[in-house]
mmCIF file of C-alpha atoms and ligand atoms in Angstrom:
data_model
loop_
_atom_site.group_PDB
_atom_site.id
_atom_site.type_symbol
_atom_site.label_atom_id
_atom_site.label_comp_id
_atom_site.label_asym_id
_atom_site.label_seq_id
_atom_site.Cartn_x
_atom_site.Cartn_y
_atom_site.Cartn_z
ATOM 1 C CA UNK A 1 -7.350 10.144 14.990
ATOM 2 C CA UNK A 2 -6.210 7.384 12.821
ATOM 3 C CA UNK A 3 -3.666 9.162 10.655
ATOM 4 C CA UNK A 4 -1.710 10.639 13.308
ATOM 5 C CA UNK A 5 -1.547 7.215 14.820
ATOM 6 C CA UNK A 6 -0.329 6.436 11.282
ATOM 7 C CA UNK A 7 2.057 9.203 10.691
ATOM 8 C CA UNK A 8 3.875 8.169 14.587
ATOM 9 C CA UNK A 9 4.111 4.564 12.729
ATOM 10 C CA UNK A 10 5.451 5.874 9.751
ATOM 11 C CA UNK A 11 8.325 7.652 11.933
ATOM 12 C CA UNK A 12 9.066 5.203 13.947
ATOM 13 C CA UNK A 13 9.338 2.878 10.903
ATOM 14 C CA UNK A 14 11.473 5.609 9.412
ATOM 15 C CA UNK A 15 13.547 5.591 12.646
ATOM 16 C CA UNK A 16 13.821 2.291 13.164
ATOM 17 C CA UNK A 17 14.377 0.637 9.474
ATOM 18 C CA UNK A 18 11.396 -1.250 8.795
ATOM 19 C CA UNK A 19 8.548 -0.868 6.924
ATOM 20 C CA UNK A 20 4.330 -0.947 6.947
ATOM 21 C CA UNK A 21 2.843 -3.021 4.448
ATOM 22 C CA UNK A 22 0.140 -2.409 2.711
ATOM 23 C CA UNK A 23 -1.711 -5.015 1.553
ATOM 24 C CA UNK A 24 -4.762 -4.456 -0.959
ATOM 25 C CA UNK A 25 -7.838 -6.457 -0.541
ATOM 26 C CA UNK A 26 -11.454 -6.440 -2.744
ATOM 27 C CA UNK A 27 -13.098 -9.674 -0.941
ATOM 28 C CA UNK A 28 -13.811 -10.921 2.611
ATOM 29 C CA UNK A 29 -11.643 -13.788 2.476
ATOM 30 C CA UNK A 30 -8.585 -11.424 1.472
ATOM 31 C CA UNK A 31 -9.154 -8.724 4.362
ATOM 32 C CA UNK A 32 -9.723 -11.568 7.158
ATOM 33 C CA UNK A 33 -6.300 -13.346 5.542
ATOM 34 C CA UNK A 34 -4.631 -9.508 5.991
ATOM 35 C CA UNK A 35 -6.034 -8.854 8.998
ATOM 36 C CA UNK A 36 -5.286 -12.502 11.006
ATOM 37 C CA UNK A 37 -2.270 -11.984 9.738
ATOM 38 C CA UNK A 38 -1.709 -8.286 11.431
ATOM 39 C CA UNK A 39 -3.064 -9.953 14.809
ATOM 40 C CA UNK A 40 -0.581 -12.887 14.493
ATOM 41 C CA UNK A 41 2.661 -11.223 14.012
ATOM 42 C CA UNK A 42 1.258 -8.462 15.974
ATOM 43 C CA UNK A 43 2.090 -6.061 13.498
ATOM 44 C CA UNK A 44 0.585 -2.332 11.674
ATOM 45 C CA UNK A 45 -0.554 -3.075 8.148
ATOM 46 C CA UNK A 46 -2.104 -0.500 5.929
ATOM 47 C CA UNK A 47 -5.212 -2.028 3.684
ATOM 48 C CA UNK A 48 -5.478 -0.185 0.461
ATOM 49 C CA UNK A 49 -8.402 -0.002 -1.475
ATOM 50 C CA UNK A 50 -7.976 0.873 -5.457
ATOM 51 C CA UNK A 51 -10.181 2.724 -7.192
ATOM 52 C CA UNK A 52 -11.741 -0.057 -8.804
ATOM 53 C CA UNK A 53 -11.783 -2.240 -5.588
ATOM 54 C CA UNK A 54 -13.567 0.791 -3.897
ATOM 55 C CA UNK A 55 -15.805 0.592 -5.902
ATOM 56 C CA UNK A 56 -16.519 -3.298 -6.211
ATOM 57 C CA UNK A 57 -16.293 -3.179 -2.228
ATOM 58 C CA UNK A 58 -18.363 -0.030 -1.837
ATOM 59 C CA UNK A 59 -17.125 2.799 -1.105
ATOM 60 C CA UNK A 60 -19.457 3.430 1.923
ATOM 61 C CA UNK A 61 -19.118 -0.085 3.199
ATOM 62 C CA UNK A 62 -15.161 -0.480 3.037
ATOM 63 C CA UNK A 63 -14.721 1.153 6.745
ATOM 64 C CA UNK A 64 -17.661 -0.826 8.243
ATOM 65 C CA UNK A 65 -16.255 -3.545 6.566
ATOM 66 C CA UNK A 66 -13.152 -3.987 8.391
ATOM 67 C CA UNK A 67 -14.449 -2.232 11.365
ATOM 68 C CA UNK A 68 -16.746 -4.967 12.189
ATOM 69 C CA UNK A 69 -14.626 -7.491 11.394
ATOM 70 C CA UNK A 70 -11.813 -6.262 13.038
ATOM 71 C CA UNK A 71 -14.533 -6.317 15.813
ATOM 72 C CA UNK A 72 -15.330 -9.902 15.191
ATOM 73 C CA UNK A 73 -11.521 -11.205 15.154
ATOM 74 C CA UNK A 74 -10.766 -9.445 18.266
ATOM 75 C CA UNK A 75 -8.148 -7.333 16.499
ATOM 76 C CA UNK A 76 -6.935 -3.980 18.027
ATOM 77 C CA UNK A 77 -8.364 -1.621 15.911
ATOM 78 C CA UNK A 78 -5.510 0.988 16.243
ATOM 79 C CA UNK A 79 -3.256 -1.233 14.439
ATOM 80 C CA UNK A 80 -5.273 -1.266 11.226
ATOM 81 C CA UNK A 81 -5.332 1.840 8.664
ATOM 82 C CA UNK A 82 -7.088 2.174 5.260
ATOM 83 C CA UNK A 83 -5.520 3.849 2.123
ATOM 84 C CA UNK A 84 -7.415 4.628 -1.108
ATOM 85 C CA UNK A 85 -4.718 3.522 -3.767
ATOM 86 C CA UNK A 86 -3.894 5.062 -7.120
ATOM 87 C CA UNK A 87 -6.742 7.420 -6.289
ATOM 88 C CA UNK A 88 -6.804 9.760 -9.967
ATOM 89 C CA UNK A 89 -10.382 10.902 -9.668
ATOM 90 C CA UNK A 90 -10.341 13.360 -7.384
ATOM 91 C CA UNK A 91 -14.264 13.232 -6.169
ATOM 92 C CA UNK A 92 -13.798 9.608 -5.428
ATOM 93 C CA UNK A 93 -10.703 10.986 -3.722
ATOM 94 C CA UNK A 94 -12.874 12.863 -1.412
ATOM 95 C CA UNK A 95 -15.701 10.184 -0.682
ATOM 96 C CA UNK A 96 -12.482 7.891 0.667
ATOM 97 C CA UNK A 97 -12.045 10.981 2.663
ATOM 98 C CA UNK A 98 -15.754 11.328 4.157
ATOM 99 C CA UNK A 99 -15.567 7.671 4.504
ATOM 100 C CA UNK A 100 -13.026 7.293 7.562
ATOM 101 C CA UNK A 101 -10.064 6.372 5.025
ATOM 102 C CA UNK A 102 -6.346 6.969 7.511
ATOM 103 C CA UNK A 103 -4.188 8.120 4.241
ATOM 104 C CA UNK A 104 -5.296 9.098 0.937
ATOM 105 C CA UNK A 105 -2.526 8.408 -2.544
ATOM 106 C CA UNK A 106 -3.215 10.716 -5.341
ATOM 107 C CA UNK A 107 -1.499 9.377 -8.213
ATOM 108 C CA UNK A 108 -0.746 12.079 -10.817
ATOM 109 C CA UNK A 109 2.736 10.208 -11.947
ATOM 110 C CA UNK A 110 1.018 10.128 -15.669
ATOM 111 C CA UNK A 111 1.238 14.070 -16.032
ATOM 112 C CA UNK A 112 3.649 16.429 -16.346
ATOM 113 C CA UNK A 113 5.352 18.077 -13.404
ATOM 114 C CA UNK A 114 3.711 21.264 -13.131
ATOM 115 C CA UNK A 115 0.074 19.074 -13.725
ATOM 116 C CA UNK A 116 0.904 17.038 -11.018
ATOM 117 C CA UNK A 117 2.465 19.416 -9.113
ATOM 118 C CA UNK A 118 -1.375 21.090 -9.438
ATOM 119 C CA UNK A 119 -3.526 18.413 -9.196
ATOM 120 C CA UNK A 120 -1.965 16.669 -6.146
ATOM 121 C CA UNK A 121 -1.764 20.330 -4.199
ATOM 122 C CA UNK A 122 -5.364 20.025 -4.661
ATOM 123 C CA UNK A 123 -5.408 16.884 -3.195
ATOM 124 C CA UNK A 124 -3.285 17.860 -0.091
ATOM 125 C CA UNK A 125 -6.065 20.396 0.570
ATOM 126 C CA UNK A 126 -8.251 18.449 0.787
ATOM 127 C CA UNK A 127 -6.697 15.923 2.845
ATOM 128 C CA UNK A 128 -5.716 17.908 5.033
ATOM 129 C CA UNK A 129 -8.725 19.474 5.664
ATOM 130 C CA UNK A 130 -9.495 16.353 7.323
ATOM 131 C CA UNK A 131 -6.507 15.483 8.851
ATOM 132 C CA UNK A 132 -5.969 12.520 6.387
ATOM 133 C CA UNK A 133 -2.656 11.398 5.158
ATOM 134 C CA UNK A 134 -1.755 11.742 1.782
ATOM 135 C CA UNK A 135 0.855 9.932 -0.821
ATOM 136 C CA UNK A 136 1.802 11.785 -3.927
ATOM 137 C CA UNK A 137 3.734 10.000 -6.684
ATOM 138 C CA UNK A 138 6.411 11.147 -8.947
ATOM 139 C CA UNK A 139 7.583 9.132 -11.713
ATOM 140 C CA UNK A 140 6.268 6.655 -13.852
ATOM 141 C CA UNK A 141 6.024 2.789 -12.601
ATOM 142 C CA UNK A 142 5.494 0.435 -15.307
ATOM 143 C CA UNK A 143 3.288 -2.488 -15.135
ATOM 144 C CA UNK A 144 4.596 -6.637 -15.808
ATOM 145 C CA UNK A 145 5.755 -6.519 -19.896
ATOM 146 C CA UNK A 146 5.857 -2.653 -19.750
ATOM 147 C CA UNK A 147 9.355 -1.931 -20.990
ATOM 148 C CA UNK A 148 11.530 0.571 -17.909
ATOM 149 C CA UNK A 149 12.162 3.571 -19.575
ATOM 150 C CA UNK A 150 15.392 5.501 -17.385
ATOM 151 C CA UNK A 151 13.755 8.901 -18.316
ATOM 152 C CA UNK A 152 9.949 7.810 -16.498
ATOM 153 C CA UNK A 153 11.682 7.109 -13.101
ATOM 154 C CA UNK A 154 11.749 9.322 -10.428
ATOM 155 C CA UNK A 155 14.294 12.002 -11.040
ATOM 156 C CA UNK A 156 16.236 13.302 -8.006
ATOM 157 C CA UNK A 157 16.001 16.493 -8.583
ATOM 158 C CA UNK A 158 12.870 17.286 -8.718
ATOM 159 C CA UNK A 159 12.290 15.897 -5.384
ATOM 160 C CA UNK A 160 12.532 19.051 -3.235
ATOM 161 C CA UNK A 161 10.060 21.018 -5.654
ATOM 162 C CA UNK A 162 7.240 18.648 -5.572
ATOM 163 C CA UNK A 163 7.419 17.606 -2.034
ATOM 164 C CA UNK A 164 7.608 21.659 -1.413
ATOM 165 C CA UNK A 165 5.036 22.733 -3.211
ATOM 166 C CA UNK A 166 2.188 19.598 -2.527
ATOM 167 C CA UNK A 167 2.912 19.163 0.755
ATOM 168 C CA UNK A 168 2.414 15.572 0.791
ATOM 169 C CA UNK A 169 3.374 13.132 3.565
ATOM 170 C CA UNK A 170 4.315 10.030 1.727
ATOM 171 C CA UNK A 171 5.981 9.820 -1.938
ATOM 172 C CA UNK A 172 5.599 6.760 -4.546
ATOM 173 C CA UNK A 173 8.890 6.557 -6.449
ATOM 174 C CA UNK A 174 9.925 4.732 -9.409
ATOM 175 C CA UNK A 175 13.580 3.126 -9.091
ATOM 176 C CA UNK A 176 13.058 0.103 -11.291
ATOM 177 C CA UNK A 177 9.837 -1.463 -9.233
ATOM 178 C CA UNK A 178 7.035 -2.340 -11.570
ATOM 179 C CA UNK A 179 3.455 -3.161 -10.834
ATOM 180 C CA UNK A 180 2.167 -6.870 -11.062
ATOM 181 C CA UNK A 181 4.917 -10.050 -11.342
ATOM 182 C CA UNK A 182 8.198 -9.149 -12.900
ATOM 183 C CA UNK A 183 8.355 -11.598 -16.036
ATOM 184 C CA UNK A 184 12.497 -11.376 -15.592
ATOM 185 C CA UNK A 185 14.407 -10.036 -11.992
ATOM 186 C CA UNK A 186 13.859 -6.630 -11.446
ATOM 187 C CA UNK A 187 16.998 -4.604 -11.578
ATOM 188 C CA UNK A 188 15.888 -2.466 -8.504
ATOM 189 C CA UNK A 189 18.149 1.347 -9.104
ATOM 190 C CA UNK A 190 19.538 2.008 -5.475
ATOM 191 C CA UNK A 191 21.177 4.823 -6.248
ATOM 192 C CA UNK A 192 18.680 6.424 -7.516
ATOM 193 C CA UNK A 193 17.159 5.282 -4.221
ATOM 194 C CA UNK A 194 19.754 7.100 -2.231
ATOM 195 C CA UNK A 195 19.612 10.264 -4.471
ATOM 196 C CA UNK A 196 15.887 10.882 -3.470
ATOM 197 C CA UNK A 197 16.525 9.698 -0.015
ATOM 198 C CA UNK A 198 19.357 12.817 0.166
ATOM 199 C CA UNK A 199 16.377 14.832 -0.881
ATOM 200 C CA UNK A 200 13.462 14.615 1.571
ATOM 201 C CA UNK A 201 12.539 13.254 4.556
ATOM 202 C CA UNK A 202 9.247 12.575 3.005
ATOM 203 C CA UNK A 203 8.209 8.804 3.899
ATOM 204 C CA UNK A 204 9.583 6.526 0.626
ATOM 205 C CA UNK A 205 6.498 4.218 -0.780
ATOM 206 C CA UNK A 206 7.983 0.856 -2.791
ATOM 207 C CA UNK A 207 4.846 0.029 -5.247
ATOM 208 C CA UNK A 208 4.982 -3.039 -6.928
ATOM 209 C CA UNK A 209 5.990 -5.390 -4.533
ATOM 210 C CA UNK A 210 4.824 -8.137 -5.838
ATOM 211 C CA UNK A 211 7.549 -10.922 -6.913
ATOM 212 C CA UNK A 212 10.162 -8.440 -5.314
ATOM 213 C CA UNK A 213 13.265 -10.177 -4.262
ATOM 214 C CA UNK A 214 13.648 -10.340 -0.186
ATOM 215 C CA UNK A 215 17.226 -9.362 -0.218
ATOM 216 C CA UNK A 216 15.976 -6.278 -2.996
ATOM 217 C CA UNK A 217 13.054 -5.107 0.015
ATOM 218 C CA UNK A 218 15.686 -5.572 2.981
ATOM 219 C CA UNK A 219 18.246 -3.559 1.036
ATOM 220 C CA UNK A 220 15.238 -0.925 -0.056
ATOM 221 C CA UNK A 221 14.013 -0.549 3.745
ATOM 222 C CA UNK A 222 17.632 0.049 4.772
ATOM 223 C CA UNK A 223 18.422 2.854 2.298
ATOM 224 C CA UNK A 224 14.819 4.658 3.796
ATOM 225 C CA UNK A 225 11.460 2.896 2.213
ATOM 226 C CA UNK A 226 9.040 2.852 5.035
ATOM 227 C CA UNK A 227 5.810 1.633 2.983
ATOM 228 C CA UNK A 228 5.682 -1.572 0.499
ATOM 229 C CA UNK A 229 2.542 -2.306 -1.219
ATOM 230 C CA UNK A 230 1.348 -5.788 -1.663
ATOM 231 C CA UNK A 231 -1.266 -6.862 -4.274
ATOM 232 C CA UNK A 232 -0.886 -9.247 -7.065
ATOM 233 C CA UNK A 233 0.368 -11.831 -4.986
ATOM 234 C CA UNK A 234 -2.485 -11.997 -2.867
ATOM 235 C CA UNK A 235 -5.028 -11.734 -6.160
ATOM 236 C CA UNK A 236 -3.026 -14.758 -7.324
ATOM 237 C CA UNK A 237 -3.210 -16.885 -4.084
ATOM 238 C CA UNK A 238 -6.773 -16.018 -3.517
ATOM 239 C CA UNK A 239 -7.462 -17.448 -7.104
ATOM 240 C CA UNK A 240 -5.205 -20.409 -7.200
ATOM 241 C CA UNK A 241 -6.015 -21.588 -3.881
ATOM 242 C CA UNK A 242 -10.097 -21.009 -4.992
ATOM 243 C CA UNK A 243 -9.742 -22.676 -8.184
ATOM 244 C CA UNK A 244 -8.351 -26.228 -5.914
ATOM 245 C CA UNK A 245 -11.391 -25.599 -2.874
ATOM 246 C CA UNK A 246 -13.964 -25.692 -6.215
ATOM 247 C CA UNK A 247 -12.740 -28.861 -7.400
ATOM 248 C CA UNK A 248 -14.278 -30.563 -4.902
ATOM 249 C CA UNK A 249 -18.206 -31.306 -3.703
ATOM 250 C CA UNK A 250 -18.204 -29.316 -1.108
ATOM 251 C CA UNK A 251 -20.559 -26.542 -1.675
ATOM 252 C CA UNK A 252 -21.007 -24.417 1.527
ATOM 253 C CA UNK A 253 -19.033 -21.279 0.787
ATOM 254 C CA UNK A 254 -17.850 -21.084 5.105
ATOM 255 C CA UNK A 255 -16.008 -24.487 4.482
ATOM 256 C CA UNK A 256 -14.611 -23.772 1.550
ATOM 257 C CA UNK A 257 -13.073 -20.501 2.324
ATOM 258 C CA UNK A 258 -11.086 -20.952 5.789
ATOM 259 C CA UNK A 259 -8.305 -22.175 3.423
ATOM 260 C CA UNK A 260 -8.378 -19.300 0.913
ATOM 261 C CA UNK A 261 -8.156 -17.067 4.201
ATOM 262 C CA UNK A 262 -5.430 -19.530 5.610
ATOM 263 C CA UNK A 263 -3.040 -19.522 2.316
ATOM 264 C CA UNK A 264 -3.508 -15.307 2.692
ATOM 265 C CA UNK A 265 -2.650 -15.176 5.603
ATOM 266 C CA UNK A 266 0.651 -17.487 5.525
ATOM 267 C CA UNK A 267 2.015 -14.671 2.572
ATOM 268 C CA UNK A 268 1.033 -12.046 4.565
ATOM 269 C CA UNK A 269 3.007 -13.286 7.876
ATOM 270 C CA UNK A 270 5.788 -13.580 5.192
ATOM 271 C CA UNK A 271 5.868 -9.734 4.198
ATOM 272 C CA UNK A 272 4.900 -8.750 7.421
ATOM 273 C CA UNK A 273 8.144 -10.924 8.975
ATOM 274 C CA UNK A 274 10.502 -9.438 5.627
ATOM 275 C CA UNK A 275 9.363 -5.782 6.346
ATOM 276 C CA UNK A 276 10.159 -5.999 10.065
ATOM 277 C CA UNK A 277 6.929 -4.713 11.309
ATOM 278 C CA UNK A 278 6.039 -7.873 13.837
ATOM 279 C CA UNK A 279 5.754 -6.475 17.507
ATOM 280 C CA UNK A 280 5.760 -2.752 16.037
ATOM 281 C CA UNK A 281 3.111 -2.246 17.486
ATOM 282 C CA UNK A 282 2.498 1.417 19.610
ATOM 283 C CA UNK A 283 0.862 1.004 22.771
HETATM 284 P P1 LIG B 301 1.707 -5.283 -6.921
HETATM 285 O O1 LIG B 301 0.391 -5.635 -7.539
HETATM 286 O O2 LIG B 301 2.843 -5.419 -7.883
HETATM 287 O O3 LIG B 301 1.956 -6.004 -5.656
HETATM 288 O O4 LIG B 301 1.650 -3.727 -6.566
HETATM 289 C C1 LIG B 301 0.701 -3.275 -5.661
HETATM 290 C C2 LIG B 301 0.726 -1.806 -5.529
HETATM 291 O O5 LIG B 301 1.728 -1.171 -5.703
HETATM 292 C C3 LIG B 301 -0.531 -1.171 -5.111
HETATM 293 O O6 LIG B 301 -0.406 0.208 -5.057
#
């Protein structure tokens, strides 16, 4: 099974001090950048899948998707696991499930605790039903121009209860990361880091990665992150660098998009190489 092949990843990454990227994809030319990528640095990488990307992609076709072209690019398919992102309704939550997802992320961060608490338990049922992994998140991460508010992070000391009670295998925290580009350096809240590390043993998800400082992600794998998720930046590269192929005459779409897949991949190798997951991977 995929997830357990995951969840000896995510311990050895916990072990070790590193950490799996996931990078989120909704076209071709993204997943073959992510997935060259993988097979150059030989290296795990999660590919997540929002809600709404799901949905653009299919959510029947996403596994054959990267199946076959993990098939085509001679990758080794054990190295590659799928994650249905932000998932908040829970009957798309399942249909990830039927579909061959690895890991599963309920996000319930915009309730209260006890809602959460509820609605991700249900969640963990389900997952675990069939043997999926599954992320829970606690505390509120804001989005670029969203102002921090102290009392939305993740509080310590609730911790124990939710992990307890869910069951999850993976938690989303908020300790100053936001979602999309930072418009001013984040002030990333390491101690609060270290408070919920004290906590669990739950695997630590960093959201928000985008326009995260390398020194902020080196210092957030050491203090126990083991998962980083990647996805404006590769939105933005996929655009800018398809906005400069248009401007040209060329019109056949398998010339023009090697270098989309090219400029993907190069950030990619980046993360992969600032995460520490090159030659990670299990025999
Ligand atoms: P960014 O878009 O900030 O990279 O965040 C991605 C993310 O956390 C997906 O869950």
């Amino acid at each position: 099974m995929q997830s357990e092949l995951l969840k000896k990843y995510f311990k050895k990454a916990q072990k070790e001090k590193w950490a799996i990227g996931q990078f989120n994809f909704s076209t071709t030319e993204q997943l073959k950048g992510i997935l060259l990528a993988a097979k150059k640095m030989k290296s795990p990488v999660i590919l997540g899948t929002s809600e709404g990307e799901s949905e653009f992609l299919g959510i029947f076709s996403v596994f054959h998707l990267v199946n076959n072209l993990v098939l085509d690019l001679n990758i080794n398919l054990k190295t590659i696991f799928l994650n249905f992102d932000h998932g908040k309704n829970l009957e798309f939550l399942k249909k990830a499930i039927d579909n061959n997802y690895s890991m599963v992320h309920i996000d319930g961060s915009l309730l209260c605790l006890e809602e959460n608490i509820k609605k991700t338990k249900e969640a963990v049922i389900l997952a675990k039903k069939n043997n999926v992994l599954i992320e829970g998140e606690l505390g509120i991460i804001p989005k670029t121009g969203e102002k921090i508010n102290k009392a939305n992070l993740t509080h310590s000391e609730q911790i124990r209860e939710f992990v307890d009670k869910t069951g999850i295998d993976c938690l989303a925290i908020s300790f100053g990361n936001i979602h999309g580009i930072p418009k001013k350096p984040l002030k990333i809240d390491f101690e609060r880091l270290k408070q919920i590390k004290k906590q669990t043993n739950t695997f630590l998800v960093f959201h928000g990665g985008s326009g995260t400082k390398s020194q902020d992600f080196k210092k957030a794998i050491k203090l126990g992150i083991t998962k980083i998720n990647i996805n404006t930046e590769i939105r933005m590269i996929w655009k800018d660098s398809l906005k400069q192929a248009l401007k040209g005459k060329e019109i056949k779409p398998y010339k023009i998009l090697p270098n989309i897949i090219k400029q993907i991949e190069k950030l990619v190798e980046e993360k992969i190489k600032l995460f520490g997951s090159a030659n990670k991977i299990i025999c």
